[in-house]
């Protein structure tokens, strides 16, 4: 196994890691950086639980090789709140009880945050299209979609 | 009397026994608390390195002692102990609500300790919708007893009558002398002595101030921030990552194995423990590479059959009585069927399906020497895990501590211990804590499934639409929901075991997912044969108000009459209802069939669920919505596919579960009856959706589909001459 010095900028902090570049980004985030908010659900990019942002775009970190992320800016669920101030999506999820077991929640929120960045007022159809790759086995889809809409409102209010 | 306690207050024994009176009164200062310092975050890895002492009542069977269940700290924090665990059904919140209600404390002052086998009384498992009716009831009674003990203690200290002391808002108050103490000040850290009486006057549902209200999910902020650590997130110092060697299919045993390549890998420890083979490495990637390097030969006979032949197989191998028709109960119903004006006899089937909890099984096991072990795992049955580990390693159960962080769901799929035992083997041999997290493929293949099943059923009715005969047999999948809530003169229901080719076990609502489907489909077929509105046909055979009310409420909300009359082309409506586990359910669905593709779209669903009193209405509605969504999977497209003892779709890219785009417009109504003791809501809300959709498909197309899943990847199956659901007779 070869290790390489890889630089990841995660939630604004730079980490230089000596890791096998073939390891998944998910495993490095969780096991090396102890950022366990991103989850393993399927290892195939079919459930969305591992979703993080790389240079602003959502990726399935369970399939992304850490070697390919060298020098990139990564945002995980842990990086969405600013100090004690929750991200509007986090607030909206709390307001609308948009979680049951909570395992899909970080992935949903990260993907939802990326959606709202590129489309601040998404329609119901656009929300479904953006999140359809995410599984919520507890079936909380209705409340999650409503939370994304609510977060759009909160976000607009915050900006004003 | 608590003999082990050296700190009995300065009262002579007779005086002590005198104030014991009704057995509830005196608080004894406790020794240093086993879980002190763990208060804030049961879900953070503990800082201390020594083994926490076990609480006195840990593992006790149905202990009567109040102290087994409740404790009040000097700062007023109320700790409630339960062997139930939090899996997303939100009992961490609802149990705290009932404790807060009966103890008369603010909700925020209650903390739940759940599922830690060193701290909580014995519990058989979090399943069967029992947490609310049984554990909720137990904690309510304990809280009432605790409240009485606090009032009595204050009365004693103040020299006043207990009846003049009021407990409210976490304080005891004697109005007449204006004296008041918080519970924490009063108890001064002491344990309760005395018992929870059998008969307890509970606060009526109609008076609830904390229970019965929409209290937000406990610790929700930890979940939306990613702070909460599931078992799969747990870490221990020096922890390694483990993998277990798997057979390529079922029915195979290891013949020989060559682990030399793995052994040569740096940082890899190969573990052999009898037939078990695994590896431990410093990181998961290395462990996976080590596992892949192992060469193994397997031998054995895979189970017979495929998902296409299994129902035929079950019908052929079902353990039927030799002389069935001669049994009096069978003869009677057959005679009634024979005499009926209108008869319908059909068979209904359900496939094996998988739970697919989003968090696959994972555990961390840490040994202390050879004979003490701690396990952090996401399980529904911490005490069963404890027993199985103790047995596997020949340890006393008290030497095994199982802890359950709030878990990423179970749905009945996390009852068994094979993963935890594997992890314990790896940790023991490797000599370090080990994390074992199953892959999604392992979760599909090496857990267990909801049973496949066949229902053979027949109904008879008079020409004017009165049910006269009902014969109903479930093969293999089980007895839950086997009976019918409808009035019928002659009835025979029966369960027939059959050998199952695949490993099976509990699933959300168990066999009810098939039994309610079969019953409500057969009722629908009979209603159509009689040319009676399916809703009317149900109502005329229901005697009790609760089920009638659920049905009529659903009909009003759905607009049943109007929807039937005005449905558009390709649209259909269907309904189902049932009564089980102390609750009532009525589900109505509208489907639309796309003309070119035959794709079935569930347009809207109304579901009414009535479980008696409701402890947390908003979270209950969340559970009901979720159960309908999950049920759509079993109804429409979920099915385990297998042949030659191997799964062909044991991964998420091949096993379809409901997604955002499958969600219908969902109208959920939780009906509450405050005068009825609260029933659980984790399961029964799932049983109505499959029959409602099947009946709606019939209404839209005239095609009766009698097998679950109803579609082939979302589309109506091609009409097929060979029908595994051909009538039994």
Tab-separated table of N, CA and C in Angstrom, chain A residues 1 3 20 22-24 27 29-44 46-47 49 77-78 81 86 89-91 93-106 108-109 127-128 131-145, chain B residues 86-89 216-217 220-221 223-226 228-230 232-233 235 241 283-286 289 354-360 407-409 411 435 438-441 507-508 618-619 621-623 625-627 629-630 633 638 651-655 657-663:
chain	number	residue	atom	x	y	z
A	1	UNK	N	0.851	-1.190	0.000
A	1	UNK	CA	0.000	0.000	0.000
A	1	UNK	C	0.886	1.239	0.000
A	3	UNK	N	1.325	5.287	0.390
A	3	UNK	CA	0.675	6.470	0.922
A	3	UNK	C	1.209	7.690	0.199
A	20	UNK	N	-3.440	6.204	1.728
A	20	UNK	CA	-3.543	5.502	0.451
A	20	UNK	C	-4.542	6.273	-0.410
A	22	UNK	N	-6.180	5.470	-2.844
A	22	UNK	CA	-7.328	4.682	-3.301
A	22	UNK	C	-8.426	4.536	-2.260
A	23	UNK	N	-8.136	5.001	-1.073
A	23	UNK	CA	-9.202	4.949	-0.071
A	23	UNK	C	-10.306	5.899	-0.459
A	24	UNK	N	-11.527	5.605	-0.007
A	24	UNK	CA	-12.628	6.510	-0.332
A	24	UNK	C	-12.512	7.782	0.501
A	27	UNK	N	-14.247	7.315	3.860
A	27	UNK	CA	-13.547	6.639	4.960
A	27	UNK	C	-12.488	7.552	5.566
A	29	UNK	N	-12.649	10.893	5.714
A	29	UNK	CA	-13.379	11.885	6.516
A	29	UNK	C	-13.785	11.275	7.855
A	30	UNK	N	-14.345	10.077	7.798
A	30	UNK	CA	-14.913	9.471	9.001
A	30	UNK	C	-13.843	8.918	9.925
A	31	UNK	N	-12.874	8.208	9.354
A	31	UNK	CA	-11.942	7.455	10.192
A	31	UNK	C	-10.686	8.238	10.532
A	32	UNK	N	-10.222	9.081	9.611
A	32	UNK	CA	-8.989	9.824	9.875
A	32	UNK	C	-9.257	11.185	10.478
A	33	UNK	N	-10.317	11.843	10.035
A	33	UNK	CA	-10.622	13.190	10.521
A	33	UNK	C	-11.739	13.189	11.560
A	34	UNK	N	-12.253	12.009	11.870
A	34	UNK	CA	-13.339	11.863	12.859
A	34	UNK	C	-14.540	12.738	12.539
A	35	UNK	N	-14.774	12.961	11.266
A	35	UNK	CA	-16.000	13.667	10.859
A	35	UNK	C	-17.009	12.589	10.474
A	36	UNK	N	-17.722	12.110	11.502
A	36	UNK	CA	-18.578	10.949	11.275
A	36	UNK	C	-19.987	11.336	10.851
A	37	UNK	N	-20.237	12.600	10.604
A	37	UNK	CA	-21.574	13.012	10.171
A	37	UNK	C	-21.973	12.436	8.833
A	38	UNK	N	-21.025	12.285	7.903
A	38	UNK	CA	-21.327	11.657	6.611
A	38	UNK	C	-21.351	10.155	6.824
A	39	UNK	N	-22.322	9.489	6.225
A	39	UNK	CA	-22.585	8.088	6.577
A	39	UNK	C	-22.336	7.135	5.430
A	40	UNK	N	-22.044	5.895	5.762
A	40	UNK	CA	-22.016	4.805	4.791
A	40	UNK	C	-23.399	4.160	4.785
A	41	UNK	N	-24.048	4.133	3.628
A	41	UNK	CA	-25.355	3.486	3.533
A	41	UNK	C	-25.375	2.369	2.514
A	42	UNK	N	-24.523	2.495	1.467
A	42	UNK	CA	-24.622	1.486	0.423
A	42	UNK	C	-23.317	1.254	-0.314
A	43	UNK	N	-22.398	2.216	-0.302
A	43	UNK	CA	-21.130	2.037	-0.992
A	43	UNK	C	-21.221	2.109	-2.501
A	44	UNK	N	-22.426	2.420	-3.017
A	44	UNK	CA	-22.606	2.440	-4.467
A	44	UNK	C	-23.063	3.793	-4.984
A	46	UNK	N	-25.954	5.052	-4.191
A	46	UNK	CA	-27.380	4.908	-4.490
A	46	UNK	C	-28.282	5.374	-3.353
A	47	UNK	N	-27.702	5.831	-2.248
A	47	UNK	CA	-28.581	6.194	-1.147
A	47	UNK	C	-28.391	7.628	-0.673
A	49	UNK	N	-26.452	8.946	1.534
A	49	UNK	CA	-26.109	9.200	2.928
A	49	UNK	C	-24.688	9.726	3.095
A	77	UNK	N	-21.476	17.932	6.574
A	77	UNK	CA	-22.569	18.368	7.437
A	77	UNK	C	-22.028	19.170	8.624
A	78	UNK	N	-20.851	18.777	9.096
A	78	UNK	CA	-20.282	19.456	10.255
A	78	UNK	C	-19.914	20.907	9.945
A	81	UNK	N	-23.245	24.603	9.869
A	81	UNK	CA	-23.601	25.612	10.865
A	81	UNK	C	-22.435	26.572	11.011
A	86	UNK	N	-27.365	27.690	13.303
A	86	UNK	CA	-27.642	26.590	12.391
A	86	UNK	C	-27.904	27.103	10.983
A	89	UNK	N	-31.421	25.149	6.581
A	89	UNK	CA	-31.960	23.801	6.393
A	89	UNK	C	-32.013	23.045	7.712
A	90	UNK	N	-30.979	23.195	8.517
A	90	UNK	CA	-30.980	22.519	9.817
A	90	UNK	C	-32.133	23.041	10.671
A	91	UNK	N	-32.320	24.356	10.640
A	91	UNK	CA	-33.439	24.943	11.394
A	91	UNK	C	-34.771	24.411	10.873
A	93	UNK	N	-35.409	21.626	9.259
A	93	UNK	CA	-35.610	20.213	9.614
A	93	UNK	C	-36.124	20.092	11.041
A	94	UNK	N	-35.598	20.913	11.930
A	94	UNK	CA	-36.065	20.870	13.324
A	94	UNK	C	-37.509	21.349	13.424
A	95	UNK	N	-37.780	22.459	12.730
A	95	UNK	CA	-39.133	23.026	12.785
A	95	UNK	C	-40.173	22.049	12.293
A	96	UNK	N	-39.850	21.322	11.242
A	96	UNK	CA	-40.851	20.499	10.570
A	96	UNK	C	-40.740	19.016	10.916
A	97	UNK	N	-39.921	18.668	11.904
A	97	UNK	CA	-39.764	17.261	12.307
A	97	UNK	C	-39.447	16.400	11.097
A	98	UNK	N	-38.481	16.836	10.305
A	98	UNK	CA	-38.206	16.142	9.049
A	98	UNK	C	-37.196	15.019	9.218
A	99	UNK	N	-37.258	14.334	10.343
A	99	UNK	CA	-36.371	13.197	10.535
A	99	UNK	C	-36.998	12.218	11.504
A	100	UNK	N	-36.635	10.934	11.359
A	100	UNK	CA	-37.053	9.914	12.326
A	100	UNK	C	-35.805	9.257	12.890
A	101	UNK	N	-35.167	8.347	12.186
A	101	UNK	CA	-33.935	7.772	12.732
A	101	UNK	C	-32.755	8.708	12.498
A	102	UNK	N	-32.874	9.606	11.531
A	102	UNK	CA	-31.867	10.639	11.312
A	102	UNK	C	-30.673	10.222	10.481
A	103	UNK	N	-30.607	8.967	10.029
A	103	UNK	CA	-29.392	8.509	9.351
A	103	UNK	C	-29.226	9.152	7.985
A	104	UNK	N	-30.329	9.427	7.296
A	104	UNK	CA	-30.248	10.048	5.972
A	104	UNK	C	-30.084	11.562	6.078
A	105	UNK	N	-30.308	12.091	7.282
A	105	UNK	CA	-30.439	13.538	7.466
A	105	UNK	C	-29.211	14.334	7.034
A	106	UNK	N	-27.997	13.976	7.428
A	106	UNK	CA	-26.860	14.779	6.966
A	106	UNK	C	-26.766	14.858	5.443
A	108	UNK	N	-29.160	14.494	3.249
A	108	UNK	CA	-30.280	15.292	2.746
A	108	UNK	C	-29.984	16.783	2.911
A	109	UNK	N	-29.446	17.147	4.065
A	109	UNK	CA	-29.211	18.560	4.353
A	109	UNK	C	-28.084	19.101	3.470
A	127	UNK	N	-37.182	20.046	-6.250
A	127	UNK	CA	-36.697	19.440	-5.002
A	127	UNK	C	-36.644	17.929	-5.154
A	128	UNK	N	-37.712	17.349	-5.688
A	128	UNK	CA	-37.745	15.900	-5.884
A	128	UNK	C	-36.615	15.472	-6.815
A	131	UNK	N	-33.233	15.572	-5.010
A	131	UNK	CA	-33.039	14.670	-3.874
A	131	UNK	C	-33.435	13.227	-4.161
A	132	UNK	N	-33.857	12.927	-5.388
A	132	UNK	CA	-34.401	11.592	-5.663
A	132	UNK	C	-33.366	10.490	-5.508
A	133	UNK	N	-32.089	10.849	-5.516
A	133	UNK	CA	-31.046	9.838	-5.315
A	133	UNK	C	-30.822	9.541	-3.834
A	134	UNK	N	-31.528	10.265	-2.967
A	134	UNK	CA	-31.390	10.048	-1.526
A	134	UNK	C	-32.517	9.166	-1.017
A	135	UNK	N	-32.149	8.155	-0.269
A	135	UNK	CA	-33.163	7.292	0.324
A	135	UNK	C	-33.428	7.737	1.759
A	136	UNK	N	-34.723	7.835	2.082
A	136	UNK	CA	-35.125	7.905	3.483
A	136	UNK	C	-35.985	6.677	3.733
A	137	UNK	N	-35.437	5.675	4.332
A	137	UNK	CA	-36.176	4.429	4.527
A	137	UNK	C	-37.282	4.607	5.540
A	138	UNK	N	-37.109	5.538	6.457
A	138	UNK	CA	-38.180	5.827	7.408
A	138	UNK	C	-39.355	6.520	6.722
A	139	UNK	N	-39.165	6.946	5.486
A	139	UNK	CA	-40.282	7.458	4.705
A	139	UNK	C	-40.673	8.890	4.983
A	140	UNK	N	-39.742	9.706	5.430
A	140	UNK	CA	-40.081	11.077	5.831
A	140	UNK	C	-40.027	12.052	4.656
A	141	UNK	N	-40.152	11.538	3.430
A	141	UNK	CA	-39.974	12.364	2.234
A	141	UNK	C	-40.818	13.627	2.241
A	142	UNK	N	-42.074	13.510	2.617
A	142	UNK	CA	-42.954	14.680	2.569
A	142	UNK	C	-42.428	15.809	3.437
A	143	UNK	N	-42.020	15.483	4.657
A	143	UNK	CA	-41.548	16.532	5.571
A	143	UNK	C	-40.192	17.076	5.134
A	144	UNK	N	-39.364	16.207	4.551
A	144	UNK	CA	-38.052	16.673	4.078
A	144	UNK	C	-38.240	17.676	2.950
A	145	UNK	N	-39.108	17.348	2.010
A	145	UNK	CA	-39.357	18.280	0.905
A	145	UNK	C	-39.914	19.591	1.446
B	86	UNK	N	-33.938	3.498	21.028
B	86	UNK	CA	-34.439	4.470	20.083
B	86	UNK	C	-33.928	4.110	18.686
B	87	UNK	N	-34.893	3.903	17.775
B	87	UNK	CA	-34.525	3.483	16.423
B	87	UNK	C	-35.062	4.450	15.377
B	88	UNK	N	-35.620	5.559	15.828
B	88	UNK	CA	-36.279	6.485	14.912
B	88	UNK	C	-37.775	6.540	15.150
B	89	UNK	N	-38.277	5.631	15.990
B	89	UNK	CA	-39.709	5.655	16.295
B	89	UNK	C	-40.016	6.668	17.378
B	216	UNK	N	-41.099	18.328	20.554
B	216	UNK	CA	-40.134	18.015	19.484
B	216	UNK	C	-39.231	16.840	19.861
B	217	UNK	N	-38.720	16.201	18.863
B	217	UNK	CA	-37.863	15.023	19.043
B	217	UNK	C	-36.668	15.367	19.933
B	220	UNK	N	-32.857	16.312	18.765
B	220	UNK	CA	-32.907	16.426	17.305
B	220	UNK	C	-31.751	17.249	16.749
B	221	UNK	N	-31.307	18.244	17.515
B	221	UNK	CA	-30.233	19.102	16.998
B	221	UNK	C	-28.947	18.296	16.755
B	223	UNK	N	-28.844	15.381	15.529
B	223	UNK	CA	-28.982	14.657	14.269
B	223	UNK	C	-28.827	15.579	13.075
B	224	UNK	N	-29.369	16.794	13.163
B	224	UNK	CA	-29.272	17.690	12.005
B	224	UNK	C	-27.878	18.296	11.864
B	225	UNK	N	-27.069	18.199	12.901
B	225	UNK	CA	-25.701	18.722	12.806
B	225	UNK	C	-24.683	17.621	12.531
B	226	UNK	N	-25.121	16.375	12.541
B	226	UNK	CA	-24.180	15.272	12.346
B	226	UNK	C	-23.382	14.936	13.593
B	228	UNK	N	-24.553	13.462	16.374
B	228	UNK	CA	-24.939	12.207	17.007
B	228	UNK	C	-24.077	11.070	16.481
B	229	UNK	N	-23.564	10.269	17.396
B	229	UNK	CA	-22.775	9.102	16.996
B	229	UNK	C	-23.633	7.851	17.054
B	230	UNK	N	-23.885	7.281	15.880
B	230	UNK	CA	-24.521	5.981	15.806
B	230	UNK	C	-23.474	4.921	16.166
B	232	UNK	N	-22.324	2.848	14.256
B	232	UNK	CA	-21.382	2.791	13.136
B	232	UNK	C	-20.380	3.948	13.172
B	233	UNK	N	-20.575	4.908	14.060
B	233	UNK	CA	-19.652	6.035	14.199
B	233	UNK	C	-18.753	5.893	15.422
B	235	UNK	N	-16.049	5.025	18.253
B	235	UNK	CA	-14.606	4.822	18.201
B	235	UNK	C	-14.103	4.474	19.592
B	241	UNK	N	-10.193	-2.292	12.437
B	241	UNK	CA	-11.362	-2.514	11.584
B	241	UNK	C	-11.384	-3.965	11.163
B	283	UNK	N	-7.092	0.076	9.198
B	283	UNK	CA	-8.113	0.829	8.480
B	283	UNK	C	-8.936	-0.138	7.638
B	284	UNK	N	-10.114	0.312	7.267
B	284	UNK	CA	-11.065	-0.576	6.618
B	284	UNK	C	-10.605	-0.991	5.229
B	285	UNK	N	-9.960	-0.099	4.547
B	285	UNK	CA	-9.493	-0.385	3.189
B	285	UNK	C	-8.512	-1.553	3.208
B	286	UNK	N	-7.576	-1.501	4.160
B	286	UNK	CA	-6.601	-2.595	4.286
B	286	UNK	C	-7.306	-3.888	4.673
B	289	UNK	N	-8.869	-5.307	1.607
B	289	UNK	CA	-7.875	-5.922	0.716
B	289	UNK	C	-7.401	-7.247	1.298
B	354	UNK	N	-36.628	-7.312	2.118
B	354	UNK	CA	-35.558	-6.951	3.049
B	354	UNK	C	-35.923	-5.679	3.793
B	355	UNK	N	-35.402	-5.538	4.998
B	355	UNK	CA	-35.712	-4.379	5.806
B	355	UNK	C	-35.028	-3.121	5.269
B	356	UNK	N	-33.798	-3.283	4.810
B	356	UNK	CA	-32.980	-2.166	4.314
B	356	UNK	C	-32.937	-1.011	5.317
B	357	UNK	N	-32.517	-1.269	6.554
B	357	UNK	CA	-32.309	-0.138	7.453
B	357	UNK	C	-31.191	0.714	6.878
B	358	UNK	N	-31.325	2.033	6.878
B	358	UNK	CA	-30.304	2.814	6.186
B	358	UNK	C	-28.935	2.679	6.851
B	359	UNK	N	-28.910	2.467	8.158
B	359	UNK	CA	-27.637	2.160	8.811
B	359	UNK	C	-27.448	0.644	8.829
B	360	UNK	N	-26.506	0.124	8.034
B	360	UNK	CA	-26.264	-1.320	8.109
B	360	UNK	C	-25.694	-1.662	9.484
B	407	UNK	N	-30.208	4.523	17.078
B	407	UNK	CA	-29.793	3.713	15.928
B	407	UNK	C	-30.479	4.139	14.643
B	408	UNK	N	-29.816	3.893	13.533
B	408	UNK	CA	-30.349	4.231	12.221
B	408	UNK	C	-31.342	3.202	11.720
B	409	UNK	N	-32.399	2.992	12.500
B	409	UNK	CA	-33.567	2.168	12.181
B	409	UNK	C	-33.325	0.668	12.298
B	411	UNK	N	-36.716	-1.713	11.924
B	411	UNK	CA	-37.913	-2.246	11.255
B	411	UNK	C	-38.075	-3.743	11.489
B	435	UNK	N	-13.976	-2.636	15.349
B	435	UNK	CA	-15.211	-2.197	14.728
B	435	UNK	C	-15.506	-3.124	13.559
B	438	UNK	N	-21.051	-3.985	8.761
B	438	UNK	CA	-21.430	-4.757	7.583
B	438	UNK	C	-21.579	-3.849	6.384
B	439	UNK	N	-21.184	-4.370	5.232
B	439	UNK	CA	-21.478	-3.662	3.991
B	439	UNK	C	-22.974	-3.800	3.715
B	440	UNK	N	-23.482	-3.022	2.796
B	440	UNK	CA	-24.878	-3.125	2.416
B	440	UNK	C	-25.175	-4.518	1.848
B	441	UNK	N	-24.231	-5.064	1.121
B	441	UNK	CA	-24.428	-6.404	0.560
B	441	UNK	C	-24.528	-7.451	1.675
B	507	UNK	N	-40.387	-8.614	10.760
B	507	UNK	CA	-40.421	-7.450	9.869
B	507	UNK	C	-41.541	-6.590	10.415
B	508	UNK	N	-41.520	-5.333	10.056
B	508	UNK	CA	-42.521	-4.386	10.535
B	508	UNK	C	-43.936	-4.905	10.269
B	618	UNK	N	-47.681	14.656	16.712
B	618	UNK	CA	-46.919	14.997	15.508
B	618	UNK	C	-45.933	13.895	15.140
B	619	UNK	N	-45.305	13.330	16.154
B	619	UNK	CA	-44.355	12.254	15.873
B	619	UNK	C	-45.095	10.997	15.462
B	621	UNK	N	-47.844	10.987	13.723
B	621	UNK	CA	-48.164	11.219	12.315
B	621	UNK	C	-46.947	10.960	11.441
B	622	UNK	N	-45.785	11.325	11.931
B	622	UNK	CA	-44.532	11.081	11.212
B	622	UNK	C	-44.331	9.580	10.987
B	623	UNK	N	-44.593	8.794	12.034
B	623	UNK	CA	-44.486	7.333	11.934
B	623	UNK	C	-45.490	6.776	10.929
B	625	UNK	N	-46.970	8.365	8.356
B	625	UNK	CA	-46.541	8.756	7.005
B	625	UNK	C	-45.407	7.858	6.532
B	626	UNK	N	-44.466	7.649	7.429
B	626	UNK	CA	-43.304	6.825	7.092
B	626	UNK	C	-43.678	5.389	6.804
B	627	UNK	N	-44.612	4.850	7.585
B	627	UNK	CA	-45.019	3.464	7.370
B	627	UNK	C	-45.720	3.316	6.027
B	629	UNK	N	-45.146	5.131	3.346
B	629	UNK	CA	-44.086	5.193	2.333
B	629	UNK	C	-43.331	3.877	2.260
B	630	UNK	N	-42.965	3.349	3.418
B	630	UNK	CA	-42.222	2.082	3.431
B	630	UNK	C	-43.102	0.969	2.865
B	633	UNK	N	-43.227	0.225	-0.822
B	633	UNK	CA	-42.175	-0.632	-1.362
B	633	UNK	C	-42.613	-2.081	-1.428
B	638	UNK	N	-40.820	-4.137	-4.096
B	638	UNK	CA	-39.755	-4.853	-3.389
B	638	UNK	C	-39.936	-6.361	-3.470
B	651	UNK	N	-28.282	-5.634	-3.410
B	651	UNK	CA	-27.599	-4.343	-3.303
B	651	UNK	C	-28.575	-3.242	-3.714
B	652	UNK	N	-28.280	-2.006	-3.304
B	652	UNK	CA	-29.258	-0.940	-3.515
B	652	UNK	C	-29.397	-0.530	-4.976
B	653	UNK	N	-28.422	-0.866	-5.801
B	653	UNK	CA	-28.564	-0.571	-7.236
B	653	UNK	C	-29.514	-1.562	-7.901
B	654	UNK	N	-29.905	-2.642	-7.168
B	654	UNK	CA	-30.768	-3.653	-7.783
B	654	UNK	C	-32.049	-3.912	-7.012
B	655	UNK	N	-32.114	-3.449	-5.784
B	655	UNK	CA	-33.301	-3.694	-4.960
B	655	UNK	C	-33.980	-2.349	-4.796
B	657	UNK	N	-36.280	0.510	-3.523
B	657	UNK	CA	-37.057	0.965	-2.367
B	657	UNK	C	-37.722	2.294	-2.731
B	658	UNK	N	-38.779	2.658	-2.034
B	658	UNK	CA	-39.485	3.894	-2.363
B	658	UNK	C	-38.594	5.124	-2.202
B	659	UNK	N	-38.747	6.049	-3.127
B	659	UNK	CA	-37.981	7.295	-3.129
B	659	UNK	C	-38.916	8.494	-3.196
B	660	UNK	N	-38.306	9.685	-3.160
B	660	UNK	CA	-39.094	10.923	-3.232
B	660	UNK	C	-40.117	10.866	-4.363
B	661	UNK	N	-39.686	10.420	-5.525
B	661	UNK	CA	-40.572	10.461	-6.695
B	661	UNK	C	-41.702	9.449	-6.605
B	662	UNK	N	-41.642	8.549	-5.635
B	662	UNK	CA	-42.730	7.587	-5.456
B	662	UNK	C	-43.776	8.094	-4.469
B	663	UNK	N	-43.494	9.224	-3.817
B	663	UNK	CA	-44.377	9.674	-2.748
B	663	UNK	C	-45.685	10.204	-3.312
